[in-house]
XYZ file of C-alpha atoms in Angstrom:
685
model
C 28.945 20.253 -2.131
C 30.421 17.067 -1.263
C 29.478 17.397 2.625
C 25.780 16.709 1.670
C 26.730 13.855 -0.211
C 28.840 11.809 2.189
C 26.440 12.677 4.955
C 23.115 11.746 2.693
C 22.216 9.041 5.105
C 21.216 11.876 7.849
C 17.929 12.741 5.555
C 16.770 8.993 6.139
C 18.094 8.925 9.898
C 16.660 12.210 11.089
C 12.934 11.391 10.932
C 13.764 7.976 12.263
C 15.538 9.670 15.351
C 12.852 12.499 15.602
C 9.809 9.446 15.451
C 11.860 7.387 18.377
C 12.218 10.587 20.263
C 8.873 11.459 20.128
C 7.544 8.109 20.843
C 9.673 7.791 23.939
C 8.526 11.268 25.399
C 5.048 11.112 24.402
C 3.970 12.205 27.857
C 6.231 15.508 27.892
C 5.622 16.168 24.550
C 1.869 16.014 24.164
C 0.010 18.563 22.014
C 3.713 19.776 21.264
C 4.854 16.801 19.273
C 4.571 19.071 16.365
C 7.631 21.089 17.199
C 10.344 18.644 16.896
C 8.615 16.585 14.014
C 8.084 19.916 11.727
C 11.496 21.382 12.792
C 13.008 17.875 11.899
C 11.594 17.449 8.675
C 12.538 21.076 8.056
C 16.252 20.630 8.490
C 15.334 17.264 6.089
C 14.062 19.178 3.406
C 17.070 21.632 3.526
C 19.604 18.379 3.421
C 17.901 16.996 0.261
C 17.851 20.374 -1.647
C 21.635 20.420 -0.739
C 22.128 16.668 -1.810
C 20.182 17.725 -5.492
C 22.502 20.810 -5.481
C 25.437 18.404 -5.042
C 24.191 15.948 -7.417
C 23.768 18.823 -10.075
C 27.258 19.828 -9.572
C 28.827 16.325 -9.919
C 31.240 16.319 -12.231
C 30.229 12.844 -13.519
C 26.672 13.254 -13.466
C 26.172 16.877 -14.922
C 24.686 16.443 -18.495
C 23.759 13.377 -17.933
C 19.794 11.990 -18.481
C 17.805 11.457 -15.391
C 18.084 7.604 -15.937
C 21.419 6.695 -14.518
C 22.749 3.144 -12.903
C 26.148 4.929 -11.531
C 25.245 7.155 -8.400
C 27.124 10.066 -7.516
C 27.378 8.632 -3.851
C 27.040 5.101 -2.315
C 28.163 3.740 0.968
C 27.494 0.001 1.757
C 28.371 -2.692 4.053
C 28.222 -6.578 3.728
C 24.956 -7.772 5.602
C 24.887 -11.398 5.040
C 27.125 -14.138 3.216
C 25.007 -17.572 1.523
C 27.810 -19.693 0.112
C 29.781 -17.501 -2.194
C 27.233 -14.807 -2.609
C 26.962 -11.987 -0.396
C 24.366 -9.309 0.364
C 25.072 -6.079 0.681
C 22.979 -3.498 2.696
C 23.486 0.377 1.778
C 22.153 3.678 0.655
C 23.123 5.644 -2.920
C 22.183 8.646 -4.366
C 21.986 9.405 -7.949
C 19.647 11.688 -9.955
C 16.395 10.006 -9.806
C 17.028 9.874 -6.083
C 18.404 13.597 -5.763
C 14.957 14.731 -7.246
C 12.675 12.542 -5.046
C 14.156 13.604 -1.812
C 13.122 17.095 -1.616
C 9.884 16.403 -2.955
C 9.270 13.753 -0.534
C 10.313 15.777 2.539
C 9.004 19.116 1.436
C 5.301 17.645 1.341
C 6.298 15.813 4.593
C 7.037 19.503 6.236
C 3.912 20.685 4.927
C 1.586 17.972 6.369
C 3.433 18.123 9.698
C 3.054 21.774 10.008
C -0.466 21.833 8.606
C -1.309 19.024 11.215
C -0.235 21.278 14.221
C -3.453 23.114 13.537
C -5.554 20.413 12.027
C -4.987 18.006 14.824
C -5.012 20.175 17.644
C -7.056 18.685 20.532
C -6.409 14.994 19.784
C -5.499 13.192 22.239
C -3.287 10.959 20.461
C -0.816 13.942 18.737
C 2.470 12.296 19.669
C 1.213 8.821 18.319
C 0.253 10.648 15.319
C 3.316 12.491 14.502
C 5.625 9.314 15.436
C 3.875 7.652 12.716
C 4.162 10.567 10.259
C 7.820 10.767 10.709
C 8.085 6.831 10.375
C 6.406 6.831 7.697
C 8.531 9.637 6.271
C 11.577 7.849 7.104
C 10.634 4.648 5.645
C 10.108 6.455 2.234
C 13.125 8.300 2.406
C 15.098 4.950 2.978
C 13.091 3.350 0.142
C 14.578 5.965 -2.511
C 17.830 5.762 -1.212
C 17.993 1.531 -1.232
C 20.467 0.098 -3.574
C 19.080 -2.743 -3.338
C 15.697 -4.895 -3.516
C 15.934 -6.420 0.085
C 16.441 -2.841 1.732
C 13.601 -1.174 -0.283
C 11.180 -4.136 0.971
C 12.290 -3.644 4.565
C 11.181 -0.087 3.720
C 8.414 -1.277 2.095
C 6.580 -3.099 4.747
C 7.179 -0.329 7.234
C 5.156 1.933 5.295
C 2.758 -0.663 5.349
C 2.459 -0.754 9.213
C 2.849 3.337 9.522
C -0.365 3.590 6.755
C -2.139 1.226 9.310
C -1.753 3.443 12.261
C -2.411 6.200 10.310
C -5.653 4.962 8.759
C -6.690 4.022 12.137
C -5.816 6.954 14.133
C -9.117 7.035 15.361
C -9.774 3.518 16.027
C -12.472 4.088 18.576
C -14.467 4.414 15.478
C -15.634 1.566 13.163
C -14.797 3.138 9.637
C -10.983 3.457 10.540
C -10.643 0.210 12.171
C -12.207 -1.398 8.867
C -9.958 0.600 7.203
C -6.941 -0.007 8.219
C -7.173 -3.570 8.332
C -8.715 -3.346 4.816
C -5.323 -1.408 3.649
C -3.350 -3.908 5.561
C -4.963 -6.738 4.002
C -5.339 -6.131 0.660
C -1.781 -4.868 0.410
C 0.071 -7.965 1.588
C -1.959 -9.597 -1.077
C 0.478 -7.534 -3.679
C 3.415 -8.031 -0.916
C 3.030 -11.754 -1.137
C 3.785 -12.040 -4.814
C 6.581 -9.404 -4.542
C 8.223 -11.215 -1.980
C 8.630 -14.101 -4.228
C 9.358 -12.170 -7.058
C 12.501 -10.841 -5.349
C 13.299 -14.239 -4.684
C 13.060 -15.374 -8.412
C 15.488 -12.393 -9.252
C 17.922 -13.437 -7.011
C 17.735 -17.043 -7.918
C 18.177 -15.770 -11.292
C 20.845 -12.968 -10.675
C 22.254 -14.018 -7.722
C 22.322 -10.202 -6.980
C 19.767 -7.964 -5.569
C 21.618 -4.583 -6.100
C 20.389 -2.128 -8.380
C 23.847 -1.578 -10.121
C 24.467 -5.606 -10.106
C 20.957 -6.171 -11.726
C 22.148 -3.643 -14.474
C 25.151 -5.343 -15.104
C 23.861 -8.939 -15.093
C 20.183 -8.772 -16.520
C 20.960 -7.746 -20.350
C 23.162 -11.118 -20.105
C 20.485 -13.319 -18.467
C 18.167 -12.640 -21.213
C 19.973 -14.049 -23.813
C 19.267 -17.248 -22.341
C 15.763 -18.338 -22.904
C 14.662 -20.258 -20.102
C 16.344 -17.393 -17.676
C 14.411 -14.295 -19.771
C 11.331 -16.162 -19.016
C 12.209 -16.709 -15.338
C 13.294 -13.073 -14.956
C 9.791 -12.173 -16.802
C 7.839 -13.970 -14.250
C 10.091 -12.298 -11.133
C 9.530 -8.974 -12.754
C 5.985 -9.578 -12.929
C 5.362 -10.704 -9.480
C 7.519 -7.897 -8.456
C 4.870 -5.606 -10.487
C 2.171 -7.245 -8.143
C 3.467 -5.275 -5.193
C 3.458 -2.183 -6.860
C -0.511 -3.293 -8.179
C -1.350 -3.369 -3.969
C 0.814 -0.488 -3.004
C 0.135 1.799 -5.673
C -3.667 0.592 -5.508
C -4.515 -0.554 -9.212
C -7.278 -2.811 -10.121
C -7.829 -5.209 -8.932
C -6.283 -4.072 -5.695
C -7.330 -0.402 -5.603
C -10.194 -0.693 -3.360
C -8.215 -0.133 -0.046
C -7.252 3.473 -0.949
C -10.583 4.925 -0.847
C -11.272 3.659 2.740
C -8.068 4.709 3.882
C -9.692 8.446 3.808
C -11.145 7.356 7.423
C -7.876 8.472 9.023
C -7.194 12.012 9.638
C -6.755 14.343 6.426
C -3.430 15.104 6.429
C -2.292 11.461 7.225
C -4.700 10.889 3.772
C -2.190 14.018 2.274
C 0.985 12.182 2.865
C -0.266 8.215 2.023
C -1.957 9.606 -1.758
C 0.992 11.711 -2.550
C 4.450 11.246 -1.212
C 5.062 7.956 0.227
C 2.588 5.005 0.197
C 1.225 4.701 -3.294
C 4.165 6.536 -4.841
C 6.043 3.724 -3.933
C 4.957 1.244 -6.316
C 5.324 3.454 -8.888
C 8.865 4.087 -7.878
C 9.394 0.529 -7.655
C 8.896 -0.247 -11.204
C 10.397 3.028 -12.276
C 13.677 1.781 -10.176
C 13.822 -1.716 -11.212
C 13.568 -0.846 -14.855
C 16.789 -2.359 -15.671
C 14.873 -5.436 -15.399
C 11.477 -4.960 -17.058
C 13.292 -3.074 -20.111
C 14.815 -6.122 -21.067
C 12.734 -9.207 -20.059
C 10.340 -10.309 -22.338
C 7.833 -7.609 -23.657
C 4.839 -9.488 -22.488
C 5.486 -8.058 -18.995
C 5.377 -4.218 -20.089
C 2.328 -5.162 -21.850
C 0.789 -6.213 -19.064
C 2.051 -3.272 -16.970
C 0.059 -0.729 -19.708
C -3.259 -2.124 -19.794
C -3.277 -2.477 -15.641
C -2.413 1.218 -15.594
C -4.755 2.284 -18.672
C -7.444 0.273 -17.473
C -7.013 1.648 -13.612
C -7.056 5.466 -14.907
C -10.241 5.285 -16.482
C -11.809 3.215 -14.309
C -10.989 5.113 -11.069
C -12.017 8.508 -12.928
C -14.965 7.355 -14.006
C -15.634 6.042 -10.577
C -14.735 9.616 -9.636
C -17.510 11.494 -11.382
C -20.098 10.095 -9.144
C -18.756 10.622 -6.108
C -19.999 13.116 -3.182
C -17.320 13.176 -0.429
C -14.682 15.500 -1.123
C -12.082 13.240 -0.050
C -13.483 10.552 -1.821
C -13.238 12.431 -5.054
C -9.477 12.887 -4.610
C -9.136 9.273 -3.724
C -10.468 7.808 -6.916
C -8.359 10.749 -8.457
C -5.330 9.268 -6.883
C -5.857 5.705 -8.337
C -6.451 7.299 -11.640
C -3.145 9.230 -11.901
C -1.297 6.332 -10.709
C -2.662 4.339 -13.114
C -1.337 6.806 -15.474
C 2.462 6.777 -14.151
C 2.243 2.731 -14.330
C 0.907 3.039 -17.815
C 3.550 5.387 -18.916
C 6.052 2.680 -17.546
C 4.678 -0.017 -19.257
C 5.056 1.968 -22.280
C 8.572 2.740 -21.935
C 7.889 6.680 -20.738
C 10.317 6.014 -17.898
C 10.654 9.378 -17.625
C 7.447 10.796 -18.077
C 6.086 8.322 -15.572
C 8.639 9.786 -13.057
C 8.214 13.004 -14.005
C 4.164 13.042 -13.534
C 4.978 11.225 -9.967
C 6.589 14.391 -8.665
C 4.259 16.801 -10.470
C 1.364 14.563 -8.847
C 2.538 14.774 -5.331
C 2.472 18.644 -5.136
C -0.505 19.399 -6.492
C -2.373 15.873 -4.788
C -0.526 17.112 -1.705
C -1.920 20.355 -2.439
C -5.253 19.379 -2.831
C -5.683 17.207 -0.268
C -4.775 19.696 2.528
C -7.416 22.283 0.927
C -9.666 19.533 1.370
C -8.798 19.252 4.579
C -9.100 23.072 5.266
C -12.917 23.250 3.470
C -13.474 20.343 5.913
C -12.187 22.280 8.917
C -14.200 25.507 7.858
C -17.390 23.656 7.261
C -17.337 21.717 10.663
C -16.122 18.483 9.641
C -18.555 17.850 6.756
C -17.056 16.349 3.930
C -20.172 15.991 1.587
C -20.193 18.355 -1.828
C -24.139 18.387 -1.403
C -24.028 20.296 1.447
C -21.652 23.021 0.550
C -21.822 25.764 -2.049
C -20.582 29.524 -2.176
C -17.262 28.859 -0.081
C -14.843 31.020 -2.211
C -16.602 33.936 -0.201
C -15.552 32.137 3.210
C -12.461 31.065 3.014
C -10.487 32.836 -0.074
C -6.987 31.585 0.646
C -7.843 27.968 0.356
C -10.095 28.609 -2.361
C -7.375 30.023 -4.584
C -4.582 27.711 -3.598
C -7.284 25.013 -4.336
C -7.690 26.208 -7.682
C -4.082 25.925 -8.556
C -4.078 22.195 -7.633
C -7.438 22.077 -9.537
C -5.685 23.404 -12.701
C -2.596 21.066 -12.301
C -4.738 18.152 -11.953
C -7.081 19.088 -14.623
C -4.321 19.832 -16.959
C -4.724 23.260 -17.850
C -1.723 24.845 -19.707
C 0.858 26.202 -17.982
C 0.177 24.618 -14.556
C 2.637 21.190 -13.689
C -0.105 18.784 -14.355
C -0.309 20.072 -18.131
C 3.451 19.189 -18.993
C 3.495 15.717 -17.133
C 0.230 14.713 -18.250
C 1.202 15.373 -22.192
C 4.120 13.666 -21.952
C 2.043 10.604 -20.620
C 0.027 10.687 -23.760
C 3.123 11.217 -26.203
C 4.521 8.260 -24.803
C 0.961 6.457 -25.610
C 0.723 7.957 -28.901
C 3.852 6.861 -30.157
C 4.238 3.174 -28.211
C 6.581 0.965 -29.511
C 6.486 -2.674 -28.145
C 8.100 -5.478 -30.522
C 4.929 -7.510 -29.284
C 2.359 -5.316 -30.350
C 3.859 -4.378 -33.492
C 1.965 -6.936 -35.482
C -1.547 -5.810 -33.406
C -4.199 -3.724 -35.413
C -3.815 0.203 -34.987
C -6.757 0.281 -33.109
C -5.016 -1.834 -30.272
C -2.192 -0.361 -30.537
C -3.758 3.301 -30.191
C -5.776 1.901 -26.865
C -3.838 3.108 -24.189
C -3.499 6.518 -25.658
C -7.378 6.469 -26.203
C -7.957 5.388 -22.667
C -5.787 7.824 -21.202
C -7.225 10.919 -23.608
C -10.667 9.797 -22.183
C -9.008 9.956 -18.601
C -8.329 13.367 -19.101
C -11.862 14.479 -20.288
C -12.832 12.639 -16.977
C -10.541 14.504 -14.989
C -11.207 17.672 -15.462
C -15.011 17.127 -15.455
C -14.904 15.321 -11.898
C -12.481 18.132 -10.550
C -14.491 21.017 -12.212
C -17.693 19.127 -10.498
C -16.165 18.960 -7.046
C -14.985 22.628 -7.357
C -18.409 24.038 -8.386
C -19.950 22.308 -5.620
C -17.882 23.285 -3.084
C -16.458 26.822 -3.790
C -19.471 27.956 -6.280
C -23.328 28.402 -6.457
C -25.576 29.083 -3.454
C -24.711 27.742 0.367
C -26.866 24.487 0.041
C -26.495 24.051 3.759
C -27.270 27.775 5.850
C -26.302 26.784 8.964
C -22.947 25.467 7.827
C -22.211 28.286 5.528
C -22.885 30.960 8.166
C -20.157 29.216 10.561
C -17.769 28.746 7.908
C -14.197 30.657 8.427
C -10.823 30.501 7.056
C -8.346 28.081 8.419
C -5.573 29.481 11.079
C -2.186 30.115 9.208
C -0.646 26.815 10.435
C -2.993 25.420 7.697
C -2.972 27.796 4.970
C 0.697 28.564 4.944
C 1.341 24.878 3.917
C -1.321 25.486 1.344
C 0.547 28.547 -0.263
C 4.052 26.603 -0.102
C 2.355 23.312 -2.197
C 0.820 26.168 -4.300
C 4.029 27.206 -5.796
C 5.397 23.641 -7.052
C 1.938 22.609 -8.179
C 1.779 25.175 -10.476
C 5.351 25.916 -11.932
C 6.956 22.559 -11.541
C 6.416 21.454 -14.617
C 8.001 23.903 -16.357
C 11.349 22.354 -15.532
C 10.142 19.792 -17.926
C 10.042 22.138 -21.308
C 12.680 23.270 -23.797
C 12.617 26.944 -22.860
C 13.823 26.370 -19.197
C 16.476 24.154 -20.814
C 17.322 26.795 -22.658
C 17.609 29.660 -20.611
C 19.524 27.505 -17.917
C 21.027 24.715 -19.602
C 20.060 22.440 -17.055
C 20.930 19.321 -19.043
C 20.906 17.324 -16.120
C 17.273 17.510 -15.356
C 16.186 16.128 -19.048
C 13.076 14.586 -18.300
C 11.964 15.314 -21.714
C 13.288 13.442 -24.371
C 11.618 11.403 -22.305
C 11.876 7.639 -23.142
C 14.527 5.252 -22.045
C 16.357 3.818 -24.829
C 16.670 0.380 -24.226
C 16.236 -2.618 -27.058
C 12.789 -2.311 -28.591
C 11.573 0.952 -26.546
C 13.319 3.405 -28.820
C 10.808 6.117 -30.348
C 11.094 9.827 -31.212
C 7.540 12.028 -31.435
C 7.796 14.595 -34.385
C 7.017 18.267 -33.390
C 3.981 18.209 -35.383
C 2.733 14.849 -33.723
C 3.564 16.771 -30.113
C 1.198 19.878 -31.002
C -1.220 17.342 -32.081
C -1.255 15.119 -28.823
C -1.132 18.454 -27.026
C -4.262 19.992 -28.744
C -6.205 16.726 -28.218
C -5.157 16.840 -24.666
C -6.244 20.711 -24.115
C -9.292 20.027 -25.914
C -10.177 17.018 -23.821
C -9.605 19.053 -20.300
C -11.185 22.124 -21.775
C -14.535 19.893 -22.808
C -14.378 18.355 -19.610
C -14.165 21.638 -17.829
C -17.357 22.880 -19.915
C -19.177 20.161 -19.243
C -18.791 19.869 -15.521
C -19.604 23.489 -15.407
C -22.562 23.586 -17.483
C -23.930 20.212 -15.408
C -24.009 22.063 -12.302
C -24.187 25.539 -12.980
C -26.354 25.750 -15.771
C -28.647 22.780 -15.745
C -31.410 22.602 -13.014
C -31.214 19.646 -10.734
C -34.620 18.316 -11.764
C -33.454 17.961 -15.453
C -30.462 16.804 -14.406
C -32.251 14.101 -12.348
C -34.281 13.038 -15.532
C -30.952 12.197 -17.183
C -29.967 10.033 -14.554
C -33.523 8.480 -14.858
C -32.470 7.539 -18.683
C -29.286 6.233 -17.589
C -30.103 4.746 -14.242
C -28.563 1.287 -14.799
C -24.999 3.079 -16.163
C -25.646 5.468 -13.276
C -26.305 2.772 -10.875
C -23.398 1.054 -11.923
C -20.700 3.510 -11.410
C -22.215 4.774 -8.541
C -21.484 1.805 -6.749
C -18.346 1.623 -8.203
C -18.685 -1.542 -10.502
C -19.651 -3.758 -7.112
C -16.035 -4.722 -7.015
C -16.343 -4.164 -3.348
C -19.801 -6.126 -3.235
C -17.690 -8.500 -5.847
C -14.743 -9.233 -3.341
C -17.372 -9.452 -0.350
C -19.443 -12.501 -2.187
C -15.982 -13.878 -3.372
C -13.542 -13.609 -0.741
C -15.116 -12.414 2.664
C -18.398 -14.539 2.288
C -16.454 -17.603 0.532
C -13.864 -17.097 3.215
C -16.484 -16.680 6.099
C -18.414 -19.801 4.433
C -15.673 -21.939 4.576
C -14.652 -21.024 8.149
C -18.290 -21.926 9.435
C -17.711 -25.480 7.504
C -14.453 -25.921 9.208
C -15.793 -24.875 12.143
C -18.729 -27.121 11.980
C -16.345 -30.179 10.732
C -14.461 -29.332 13.829
C -17.141 -29.032 16.518
C -19.436 -32.057 15.401
C -16.546 -34.052 13.954
C -13.296 -33.771 15.235
C -14.872 -32.631 18.658
C -17.330 -35.306 18.677
C -14.503 -38.123 17.419
C -12.819 -36.196 20.651
C -15.636 -36.503 22.850
C -16.534 -40.114 21.801
C -13.200 -41.021 22.549
C -13.540 -39.479 25.721
C -16.851 -40.919 26.935
C -15.293 -44.492 25.770
C -12.768 -44.055 27.964
C -14.849 -42.880 30.726
C -16.906 -45.947 30.400
C -14.026 -48.147 30.096
C -12.637 -46.772 33.137
C -15.749 -47.271 35.054
C -15.762 -50.917 34.062
C -12.366 -51.531 34.729
C -12.938 -49.949 38.270
C -15.937 -52.037 38.351
C -13.846 -55.085 37.181
C -11.230 -54.375 39.488
C -13.507 -54.131 42.399
C -15.619 -56.770 42.279
C -13.575 -59.520 40.396
C -9.878 -58.748 41.165
C -10.477 -57.365 44.630
C -13.069 -60.258 45.121
C -10.669 -62.857 44.150
C -7.740 -61.289 46.291
C -10.117 -61.117 49.203
C -11.551 -64.735 48.837
C -7.873 -66.131 48.706
C -7.429 -63.826 51.537
C -10.407 -64.861 53.642
C -9.430 -68.566 52.565
C -5.738 -68.338 54.352
C -7.237 -66.451 57.123
C -9.698 -69.433 57.565
C -7.098 -71.785 57.143
C -5.012 -69.890 59.246
C -7.510 -69.890 61.922
C -8.261 -73.845 61.774
C -4.655 -74.668 61.917
C -4.457 -72.091 64.864
C -7.302 -74.424 66.538
C -5.145 -77.236 65.764
C -2.287 -75.942 67.798
C -3.100 -76.478 71.454
C 0.255 -78.010 72.704
C -1.126 -81.514 73.855
C 0.897 -84.398 72.500
C -1.778 -86.706 72.221
C -4.045 -84.428 69.984
C -1.081 -83.970 67.590
C -0.972 -88.091 67.586
C -4.750 -88.075 66.881
C -4.364 -85.446 63.792
C -1.600 -87.183 62.207
C -3.326 -90.255 62.291
C -6.132 -88.846 60.400
C -4.225 -87.082 57.809
C -2.341 -90.461 57.057
C -5.757 -92.456 56.929
C -7.240 -89.890 54.985
C -4.177 -90.010 52.648
C -3.999 -93.614 52.056
C -8.162 -93.575 51.284
C -7.326 -90.607 48.795
C -4.522 -92.649 47.116
C -7.103 -95.423 46.701
C -9.948 -93.574 45.560
C -7.622 -91.849 42.597
C -6.152 -95.483 41.854
């Protein structure tokens, strides 16, 4: 077992090496680039399982709760010295890391194997697989990093990889737009994150997780230092807002659908968007001790985003767009849980969500592949008969996301709702009860909407009569390379949640996976939920899901389209608002894009007519001045010089005529000059 711990670095190094290999030998590999990518990721997954088993068996970690700052394995080196301070770079494996590694590598393996069929015939397959493996390697480095700086490096590499994957088909306008939008929007959060890291380093003189866990509890005893750390923690959270697509930086994620569906699956499930939630969870040794307002902000950002995005998903017609807004909503759930102090609940949902959301995206890709690349739900219908494997695996993901009892999403979602019901934060203790319960109400409403929009999408795609007979008749089940990953992912999507149940502990005594005492025991955040309260919350969550399922089925299976259109007409203002995604993109277009364009046009006008005008004026004046100087030089300076030359020449000629060689002529000339001199002297007197 120690072998896997001591070689845990291989988990990140292998996909990085595979990415470089594919990039270097792209011309040789061509369509076969999936072979090293998939094989390398399979080895990475098996190695991750070995590391997980080693952590379970580790004598220092068996029986510990999930939240631990003491790693089972760590390796680091001195990177740079700044005066008396030393920055170290390294990897660590603790309980949370050990759980994340198999999830990331399994999802990536399924995506890469799936892509061997989905991307068949694409002219840039090596480029796609190189980016996919680099993307996975960056996420693995991020979860293994033992300090904030290395996490930031991996964070930025993922930003680059998402840019490459979203814009894979860059000949088309939408992928180009989507990749630029994603890159620029996430950069807004990244700038805040970098400033936050600088502030945290300034305050703690340390960026390692172990060092921060040791120093932060003491630093916050000083009010000024506590306020400084709170600012740093909030700015760090802005990075998570961008990367995990939280309001108001959520707008990039739906446009990320412009890339290939397998790329969308890994972005939405196991890598980029999960990184923001992981950051908040990993940095909880800071968030759990800084002033309480930071966690309150995190709570309401997550709760609002979850409800906001879920409402938008109810009216989307593109199957991938429904899943995109679903991802934003579920990420809001996780962020809300972190703010509530439900650290284990948030991480639990992060893990379960990765499996069922990857399953849903790949199943959606299978639907699109079977339906000749049609993504619009209103053109589908009745596909369960044509693509049964895709249908049944989709139903597993649907049940997990909708929160049906027994599936993984049911268990993790209930833990989120329990965290919301039992919210204990010293800042909100004096608030009215309705305000204290507002996150719970928003989360419960989100559970209802989630069940509704997933039922709507499921019915429109797989049930009812075909709405486009031509597409329906040509529909066919996807090849095995696409359906096998669906079956693999359906297993954890259905069963992973059982790992968090008391029944599992009773039979396995696996206390190391104690997700569900659930809440971190940090000052001001301790709270315990009675069994009766747990039953009540579970009952409300299940009821909300069942009502959402019934309403979604009723509106699209029982209600005639004409009746549904009449109801929409009555609610036209609300319908229009939600259908247009609350006009957030239009608002940004007005405030950011058009304002920037107006400012840039004003600057261009100023540059053209003022700066360039002054420069051109100066140039024109210089030309005129040089022409005047040339005229003066030619007609004045040269004239004077030439005049004196002419005078000298004339005098020389005159004197030359006097030089005859006759003495009498010289005497005559001398007498004339003498007389002239005497006369001149007399005149002057």
